[in-house]
Amino acid sequence: MKPKVYINIEGVKKNTLNLVTKAHQYGISVAGITKGCCGNEAFAKAQIEAGIDFLGDSRIENLEKLQHLTIDKILLRSPKLSEIENVISYTQYSLNTNLKVIQALSRVAVKKNVNHSIILMVDIGDLREGIWHENLNDIYNVVESIISLNGITLAGVGTNFTCFGGIMPTEENYKLLIKVADKIRKRFNISLPIVSGGNSSSLQMLYEGKIPKGITHLRVNQSIYTGIEIGEGNQISNWETEIVSLQAEIIEIQVKPSYPQGTFAIMNAFGPIKNFKDKGMRKRAIVALGRQDMNIEGLKPVDSTITVEGASSDHLILDITDSNINYSIGHMVEFNVTTYASIITAMASPFIEKVANI
Ligand SMILES: *Cc1c(COP(=O)(O)O)cnc(C)c1O
């Protein structure tokens, strides 16, 4: 059987409801994000039911799949010039950094007789996308041009944290973004309702009530799956942590030494050889799942007596010696998928079947 990845839709709903309730309490709107599950429809619907204000994704293909859901959609990654038609067709908002792209959006919006809203990204230190916040003249020039375009509304500014540089949101750097928004409002006399203050790494600040007034919008993806905030890696109170699980099939069970026999190479196919401990003879199972299927680092066997010993491209090696369960060939072993890297690669894998557990 194909490995199966399960999304706990009730858990998604619960975490999203917790998030939306908390954010709305501070006047902050929420974009639910489907990129982690490649635009899974049941996931998107659960988030809409839980009260998200926008649906976002970084890939237009995912939003195209969800075009029938009636909610304002945001493209999170700056549109490619080659996909402008689809961006206008399937979204109402996009995060942008380039005037050339925004001009193209304007042309197509006019042609299709619709309006498209821009959230201009400002980099306040994490060094991924956005105009550098100290280059105010650049920001003003782009804003001035956007305002003059037909079919386009400048709805706000936004920033990213902990995506590249690992910079956490603080009251100080939030205020840098709020200041940019205020300066734009004053200079151009526009309302700029959206000040989008980041992603899952903002949840700790949100729960401590520390997000400064003036941040009006958050875009949250990975914590919905993990129930964990990013700053210190703590569980968020009352959030579900087991959202994604996986089953894969046992293809071999053998009793073998736990320490390899022979002369060690320096590297194996995936880098340095791990340090083996000699634990004597052990009962091992091989599961038909490997690094070509997904990032395996976040796999945690539900049977806590099993340990994951490692994996190659197609084989996952488990130590099942200490288990009370009598595993046999053909048995589906169950794992919790606990890290974002594991979750997104499993969701995108053509070798793994996706199941929304409703
Ligand atoms: C992925 C993404 C998010 C969500 O980030 P998480 O840390 O996964 O919550 C927010 N904004 C942008 C622009 C993104 O690409």
Short mmCIF file of C-alpha atoms and ligand atoms in Angstrom, two decimals:
data_model
loop_
_atom_site.label_atom_id
_atom_site.label_comp_id
_atom_site.label_asym_id
_atom_site.label_seq_id
_atom_site.Cartn_x
_atom_site.Cartn_y
_atom_site.Cartn_z
CA MET A 1 0.00 0.00 0.00
CA LYS A 2 1.09 3.59 -0.57
CA PRO A 3 2.16 5.38 2.58
CA LYS A 4 -0.73 7.51 3.78
CA VAL A 5 -0.54 10.91 5.42
CA TYR A 6 -3.55 11.91 7.51
CA ILE A 7 -4.64 15.45 8.40
CA ASN A 8 -6.59 15.71 11.64
CA ILE A 9 -9.21 18.18 10.43
CA GLU A 10 -10.87 18.57 13.86
CA GLY A 11 -7.47 19.57 15.24
CA VAL A 12 -6.96 22.06 12.41
CA LYS A 13 -10.34 23.56 13.21
CA LYS A 14 -9.55 23.76 16.92
CA ASN A 15 -6.15 25.42 16.44
CA THR A 16 -7.53 27.84 13.90
CA LEU A 17 -10.45 28.78 16.13
CA ASN A 18 -8.03 29.40 19.02
CA LEU A 19 -5.89 31.58 16.76
CA VAL A 20 -8.77 33.55 15.26
CA THR A 21 -10.40 34.14 18.65
CA LYS A 22 -7.16 35.42 20.16
CA ALA A 23 -6.26 37.60 17.16
CA HIS A 24 -9.71 39.15 16.82
CA GLN A 25 -9.57 40.05 20.50
CA TYR A 26 -6.74 42.46 19.54
CA GLY A 27 -8.33 43.65 16.30
CA ILE A 28 -5.98 41.52 14.21
CA SER A 29 -7.33 39.71 11.16
CA VAL A 30 -5.99 36.30 10.17
CA ALA A 31 -4.95 34.75 6.90
CA GLY A 32 -5.21 30.96 7.08
CA ILE A 33 -2.62 29.37 4.86
CA THR A 34 -2.83 26.22 2.79
CA LYS A 35 0.71 25.96 1.44
CA GLY A 36 1.76 23.43 4.07
CA CYS A 37 -0.82 20.96 2.76
CA CYS A 38 -0.60 21.97 -0.93
CA GLY A 39 -4.04 23.56 -0.96
CA ASN A 40 -5.91 20.67 0.65
CA GLU A 41 -9.59 21.50 0.38
CA ALA A 42 -10.78 19.95 3.65
CA PHE A 43 -8.06 21.88 5.47
CA ALA A 44 -9.10 25.16 3.81
CA LYS A 45 -12.77 24.55 4.58
CA ALA A 46 -11.99 23.79 8.23
CA GLN A 47 -10.11 27.07 8.50
CA ILE A 48 -12.94 29.00 6.85
CA GLU A 49 -15.41 27.41 9.27
CA ALA A 50 -13.15 28.41 12.14
CA GLY A 51 -13.44 32.04 11.04
CA ILE A 52 -10.27 33.04 9.16
CA ASP A 53 -10.59 36.36 7.35
CA PHE A 54 -8.44 35.48 4.31
CA LEU A 55 -7.09 32.34 2.70
CA GLY A 56 -3.46 32.52 1.62
CA ASP A 57 -0.94 30.38 -0.17
CA SER A 58 2.48 30.99 -1.68
CA ARG A 59 1.65 29.05 -4.84
CA ILE A 60 -1.01 30.10 -7.29
CA GLU A 61 -1.64 26.46 -8.30
CA ASN A 62 -2.96 25.76 -4.80
CA LEU A 63 -5.27 28.78 -4.84
CA GLU A 64 -6.50 27.81 -8.29
CA LYS A 65 -7.64 24.48 -6.81
CA LEU A 66 -9.56 26.41 -4.14
CA GLN A 67 -11.11 29.00 -6.45
CA HIS A 68 -14.65 27.84 -5.66
CA LEU A 69 -14.31 28.72 -1.97
CA THR A 70 -15.75 32.16 -1.39
CA ILE A 71 -13.23 34.01 0.76
CA ASP A 72 -10.68 36.68 -0.12
CA LYS A 73 -7.47 34.98 -1.21
CA ILE A 74 -3.91 36.19 -0.88
CA LEU A 75 -0.91 35.08 -2.89
CA LEU A 76 1.94 35.15 -0.36
CA ARG A 77 4.91 34.89 -2.71
CA SER A 78 5.56 37.78 -5.04
CA PRO A 79 3.85 36.83 -8.32
CA LYS A 80 5.97 35.55 -11.17
CA LEU A 81 5.63 37.68 -14.29
CA SER A 82 4.63 34.49 -16.08
CA GLU A 83 1.61 33.85 -13.83
CA ILE A 84 -0.05 37.28 -13.62
CA GLU A 85 -3.21 36.17 -15.46
CA ASN A 86 -3.83 33.44 -12.88
CA VAL A 87 -3.00 35.71 -9.96
CA ILE A 88 -5.69 38.12 -11.07
CA SER A 89 -8.16 35.29 -11.74
CA TYR A 90 -7.72 33.41 -8.47
CA THR A 91 -6.77 35.99 -5.85
CA GLN A 92 -7.91 39.35 -4.58
CA TYR A 93 -4.63 40.21 -2.82
CA SER A 94 -0.95 39.57 -3.33
CA LEU A 95 2.21 40.35 -1.40
CA ASN A 96 4.51 42.32 -3.65
CA THR A 97 7.95 43.84 -3.82
CA ASN A 98 8.43 44.83 -7.48
CA LEU A 99 6.86 47.67 -9.35
CA LYS A 100 7.28 45.82 -12.66
CA VAL A 101 5.12 42.99 -11.33
CA ILE A 102 2.54 45.35 -9.88
CA GLN A 103 2.29 47.16 -13.22
CA ALA A 104 1.66 43.81 -14.91
CA LEU A 105 -1.03 43.03 -12.31
CA SER A 106 -2.61 46.39 -13.10
CA ARG A 107 -2.70 45.73 -16.85
CA VAL A 108 -4.40 42.36 -16.40
CA ALA A 109 -6.78 43.65 -13.71
CA VAL A 110 -7.91 46.42 -16.06
CA LYS A 111 -8.30 43.93 -18.91
CA LYS A 112 -10.43 41.65 -16.73
CA ASN A 113 -12.27 44.61 -15.23
CA VAL A 114 -11.50 43.68 -11.62
CA ASN A 115 -9.63 45.24 -8.75
CA HIS A 116 -6.59 43.63 -7.14
CA SER A 117 -5.12 44.67 -3.80
CA ILE A 118 -1.43 44.94 -3.05
CA ILE A 119 0.32 44.38 0.25
CA LEU A 120 3.76 45.94 -0.15
CA MET A 121 6.44 43.94 1.63
CA VAL A 122 8.95 45.81 3.74
CA ASP A 123 12.05 44.07 5.09
CA ILE A 124 12.74 45.06 8.68
CA GLY A 125 15.63 42.73 9.32
CA ASP A 126 14.96 39.08 8.43
CA LEU A 127 16.39 39.65 4.93
CA ARG A 128 14.02 37.62 2.81
CA GLU A 129 11.67 39.62 0.57
CA GLY A 130 10.71 43.26 0.75
CA ILE A 131 12.07 46.76 0.31
CA TRP A 132 14.59 47.59 3.03
CA HIS A 133 12.78 49.67 5.65
CA GLU A 134 15.46 52.34 5.84
CA ASN A 135 15.16 53.06 2.10
CA LEU A 136 12.13 55.26 2.63
CA ASN A 137 12.53 57.01 -0.70
CA ASP A 138 12.34 53.71 -2.54
CA ILE A 139 9.21 52.85 -0.58
CA TYR A 140 7.64 56.24 -1.34
CA ASN A 141 8.48 55.97 -5.04
CA VAL A 142 6.88 52.54 -5.33
CA VAL A 143 3.81 53.64 -3.34
CA GLU A 144 3.39 56.70 -5.52
CA SER A 145 3.50 54.55 -8.65
CA ILE A 146 1.07 51.96 -7.22
CA ILE A 147 -1.44 54.62 -6.32
CA SER A 148 -1.43 55.92 -9.89
CA LEU A 149 -2.21 52.49 -11.37
CA ASN A 150 -5.68 51.45 -12.48
CA GLY A 151 -7.22 48.22 -11.27
CA ILE A 152 -4.92 48.19 -8.25
CA THR A 153 -5.41 49.24 -4.63
CA LEU A 154 -2.62 49.55 -2.12
CA ALA A 155 -4.24 47.77 0.83
CA GLY A 156 -1.29 47.69 3.16
CA VAL A 157 2.26 46.83 4.06
CA GLY A 158 3.65 43.61 5.44
CA THR A 159 6.80 41.99 6.71
CA ASN A 160 8.29 38.59 7.48
CA PHE A 161 10.07 37.23 10.52
CA THR A 162 12.16 34.09 11.15
CA CYS A 163 11.94 32.98 7.52
CA PHE A 164 15.54 33.52 6.48
CA GLY A 165 17.53 35.48 9.01
CA GLY A 166 15.84 33.92 12.03
CA ILE A 167 14.84 37.32 13.39
CA MET A 168 12.06 37.26 15.99
CA PRO A 169 9.33 39.87 16.15
CA THR A 170 9.70 42.30 19.04
CA GLU A 171 7.85 45.44 20.01
CA GLU A 172 10.75 47.43 18.53
CA ASN A 173 10.78 45.89 15.05
CA TYR A 174 6.97 45.75 14.88
CA LYS A 175 7.07 49.48 15.49
CA LEU A 176 9.44 49.94 12.55
CA LEU A 177 6.75 48.48 10.29
CA ILE A 178 3.97 50.51 11.92
CA LYS A 179 6.07 53.64 11.43
CA VAL A 180 6.50 52.92 7.73
CA ALA A 181 2.73 52.45 7.44
CA ASP A 182 2.05 55.72 9.27
CA LYS A 183 4.49 57.62 7.09
CA ILE A 184 2.84 56.28 3.93
CA ARG A 185 -0.62 57.17 5.27
CA LYS A 186 0.39 60.74 6.07
CA ARG A 187 2.31 61.40 2.89
CA PHE A 188 -0.26 59.96 0.49
CA ASN A 189 -3.43 60.41 2.52
CA ILE A 190 -4.54 56.78 2.13
CA SER A 191 -6.03 54.47 4.75
CA LEU A 192 -3.75 51.43 4.38
CA PRO A 193 -5.89 49.11 6.53
CA ILE A 194 -3.53 46.11 6.44
CA VAL A 195 -0.32 46.08 8.41
CA SER A 196 0.63 42.43 8.14
CA GLY A 197 3.00 41.58 10.94
CA GLY A 198 4.30 38.16 10.09
CA ASN A 199 3.75 34.49 10.59
CA SER A 200 3.73 31.74 13.20
CA SER A 201 6.65 33.36 15.01
CA SER A 202 4.26 36.12 16.10
CA LEU A 203 2.09 33.77 18.16
CA GLN A 204 4.07 34.10 21.37
CA MET A 205 3.73 37.89 21.21
CA LEU A 206 0.05 37.52 20.35
CA TYR A 207 -0.60 35.29 23.35
CA GLU A 208 1.30 37.63 25.65
CA GLY A 209 -0.75 40.55 24.36
CA LYS A 210 2.46 42.26 23.24
CA ILE A 211 1.77 42.93 19.57
CA PRO A 212 1.65 46.71 19.34
CA LYS A 213 -1.52 48.42 18.24
CA GLY A 214 -1.12 49.16 14.57
CA ILE A 215 -0.39 45.58 13.52
CA THR A 216 -3.71 44.53 12.01
CA HIS A 217 -3.03 41.25 10.24
CA LEU A 218 -1.16 37.95 10.63
CA ARG A 219 -0.48 35.07 8.24
CA VAL A 220 -0.18 31.78 10.08
CA ASN A 221 0.74 28.42 8.65
CA GLN A 222 3.15 26.05 10.41
CA SER A 223 1.94 26.39 14.01
CA ILE A 224 -1.51 25.18 12.92
CA TYR A 225 0.16 21.81 12.18
CA THR A 226 2.51 21.62 15.12
CA GLY A 227 0.67 23.50 17.89
CA ILE A 228 4.06 24.94 18.77
CA GLU A 229 5.20 28.56 18.73
CA ILE A 230 8.46 29.23 16.99
CA GLY A 231 10.33 31.49 19.41
CA GLU A 232 11.05 29.10 22.24
CA GLY A 233 9.40 26.03 20.74
CA ASN A 234 6.73 25.73 23.43
CA GLN A 235 3.32 24.20 22.96
CA ILE A 236 0.67 26.89 22.61
CA SER A 237 -1.82 26.56 25.42
CA ASN A 238 -4.87 24.51 24.41
CA TRP A 239 -3.62 23.89 20.85
CA GLU A 240 -3.59 20.42 19.35
CA THR A 241 -0.07 19.15 18.56
CA GLU A 242 -0.95 15.99 16.69
CA ILE A 243 -2.36 17.21 13.42
CA VAL A 244 -0.46 15.18 10.85
CA SER A 245 0.15 11.45 11.07
CA LEU A 246 1.44 8.88 8.64
CA GLN A 247 1.24 5.16 8.02
CA ALA A 248 3.72 3.10 6.05
CA GLU A 249 4.03 -0.60 5.41
CA ILE A 250 6.55 -3.06 6.87
CA ILE A 251 8.43 -4.99 4.16
CA GLU A 252 11.07 -6.76 6.26
CA ILE A 253 11.59 -7.91 9.84
CA GLN A 254 14.98 -9.38 10.81
CA VAL A 255 17.02 -9.89 13.95
CA LYS A 256 20.49 -8.41 13.32
CA PRO A 257 23.46 -6.83 15.07
CA SER A 258 22.93 -3.15 15.86
CA TYR A 259 26.56 -2.30 15.00
CA PRO A 260 27.53 -2.50 11.30
CA GLN A 261 30.14 -5.11 10.38
CA GLY A 262 33.10 -4.30 8.11
CA THR A 263 35.15 -1.22 7.25
CA PHE A 264 33.33 2.10 7.55
CA ALA A 265 33.18 4.57 4.67
CA ILE A 266 33.51 8.26 5.54
CA MET A 267 30.14 9.08 4.03
CA ASN A 268 27.02 7.27 3.00
CA ALA A 269 24.70 8.46 0.20
CA PHE A 270 23.28 11.17 2.47
CA GLY A 271 26.39 12.50 4.19
CA PRO A 272 28.45 11.58 7.23
CA ILE A 273 27.89 8.15 8.80
CA LYS A 274 25.99 8.31 12.08
CA ASN A 275 27.56 7.17 15.33
CA PHE A 276 26.35 3.64 15.95
CA LYS A 277 25.96 2.25 19.44
CA ASP A 278 26.41 -1.46 19.91
CA LYS A 279 23.21 -2.61 21.57
CA GLY A 280 23.71 -6.24 20.63
CA MET A 281 21.25 -8.18 18.50
CA ARG A 282 18.06 -6.25 17.80
CA LYS A 283 14.79 -6.91 16.03
CA ARG A 284 14.47 -4.46 13.17
CA ALA A 285 11.70 -3.63 10.76
CA ILE A 286 12.10 -1.98 7.40
CA VAL A 287 9.24 0.21 6.30
CA ALA A 288 8.67 1.13 2.66
CA LEU A 289 9.29 4.85 3.04
CA GLY A 290 12.42 6.87 2.51
CA ARG A 291 14.07 10.18 1.94
CA GLN A 292 12.79 10.39 -1.60
CA ASP A 293 9.26 10.30 -0.22
CA MET A 294 9.70 12.98 2.42
CA ASN A 295 11.98 14.52 5.02
CA ILE A 296 11.99 11.76 7.61
CA GLU A 297 13.51 13.67 10.54
CA GLY A 298 10.14 14.57 12.07
CA LEU A 299 8.71 11.04 12.14
CA LYS A 300 7.82 9.90 15.65
CA PRO A 301 6.43 6.37 15.98
CA VAL A 302 3.10 6.34 17.81
CA ASP A 303 4.31 3.13 19.48
CA SER A 304 6.81 4.88 21.74
CA THR A 305 8.91 1.73 22.22
CA ILE A 306 9.96 1.89 18.55
CA THR A 307 12.98 3.94 17.54
CA VAL A 308 13.76 5.25 14.07
CA GLU A 309 17.32 4.19 13.30
CA GLY A 310 17.61 5.98 9.99
CA ALA A 311 16.63 5.93 6.36
CA SER A 312 17.96 5.75 2.86
CA SER A 313 16.07 6.89 -0.21
CA ASP A 314 13.44 4.13 0.01
CA HIS A 315 13.96 2.27 3.29
CA LEU A 316 13.14 3.43 6.82
CA ILE A 317 14.82 1.32 9.49
CA LEU A 318 13.06 0.83 12.82
CA ASP A 319 14.15 -0.93 16.00
CA ILE A 320 11.08 -2.79 17.24
CA THR A 321 12.80 -4.99 19.84
CA ASP A 322 11.15 -3.37 22.85
CA SER A 323 7.61 -3.32 21.51
CA ASN A 324 4.82 -5.47 22.91
CA ILE A 325 3.08 -5.39 19.56
CA ASN A 326 3.67 -8.38 17.34
CA TYR A 327 4.55 -6.60 14.09
CA SER A 328 4.54 -8.55 10.88
CA ILE A 329 5.19 -7.99 7.22
CA GLY A 330 2.38 -5.94 5.69
CA HIS A 331 1.57 -4.16 8.96
CA MET A 332 1.11 -0.38 8.64
CA VAL A 333 3.27 1.39 11.23
CA GLU A 334 1.86 4.68 12.46
CA PHE A 335 3.88 7.85 13.02
CA ASN A 336 3.17 11.36 14.16
CA VAL A 337 4.72 13.84 11.74
CA THR A 338 6.08 16.47 14.05
CA THR A 339 8.22 18.92 12.11
CA TYR A 340 7.30 21.41 9.43
CA ALA A 341 9.95 20.07 7.02
CA SER A 342 8.49 16.57 7.34
CA ILE A 343 4.92 17.78 7.00
CA ILE A 344 5.39 19.86 3.85
CA THR A 345 7.48 17.25 2.07
CA ALA A 346 5.00 14.47 2.92
CA MET A 347 2.12 16.63 1.68
CA ALA A 348 3.90 17.38 -1.59
CA SER A 349 5.07 13.82 -2.21
CA PRO A 350 3.53 12.05 -5.19
CA PHE A 351 4.33 8.72 -3.49
CA ILE A 352 2.23 9.41 -0.40
CA GLU A 353 -1.57 9.34 -0.38
CA LYS A 354 -3.24 12.24 1.44
CA VAL A 355 -6.25 11.60 3.63
CA ALA A 356 -8.24 14.30 5.41
CA ASN A 357 -9.62 12.74 8.59
CA ILE A 358 -12.88 14.57 9.09
C1 LIG B 1 4.77 30.77 4.57
C2 LIG B 1 4.51 32.17 4.78
C3 LIG B 1 3.85 32.58 5.93
C4 LIG B 1 3.48 31.62 7.03
O1 LIG B 1 4.63 31.27 7.74
P1 LIG B 1 4.60 30.26 8.96
O2 LIG B 1 5.83 30.56 9.72
O3 LIG B 1 4.61 28.91 8.37
O4 LIG B 1 3.38 30.55 9.75
C5 LIG B 1 3.56 33.92 6.07
N1 LIG B 1 3.91 34.82 5.12
C6 LIG B 1 4.58 34.46 4.00
C7 LIG B 1 4.95 35.50 3.03
C8 LIG B 1 4.89 33.13 3.80
O5 LIG B 1 5.54 32.78 2.68
#
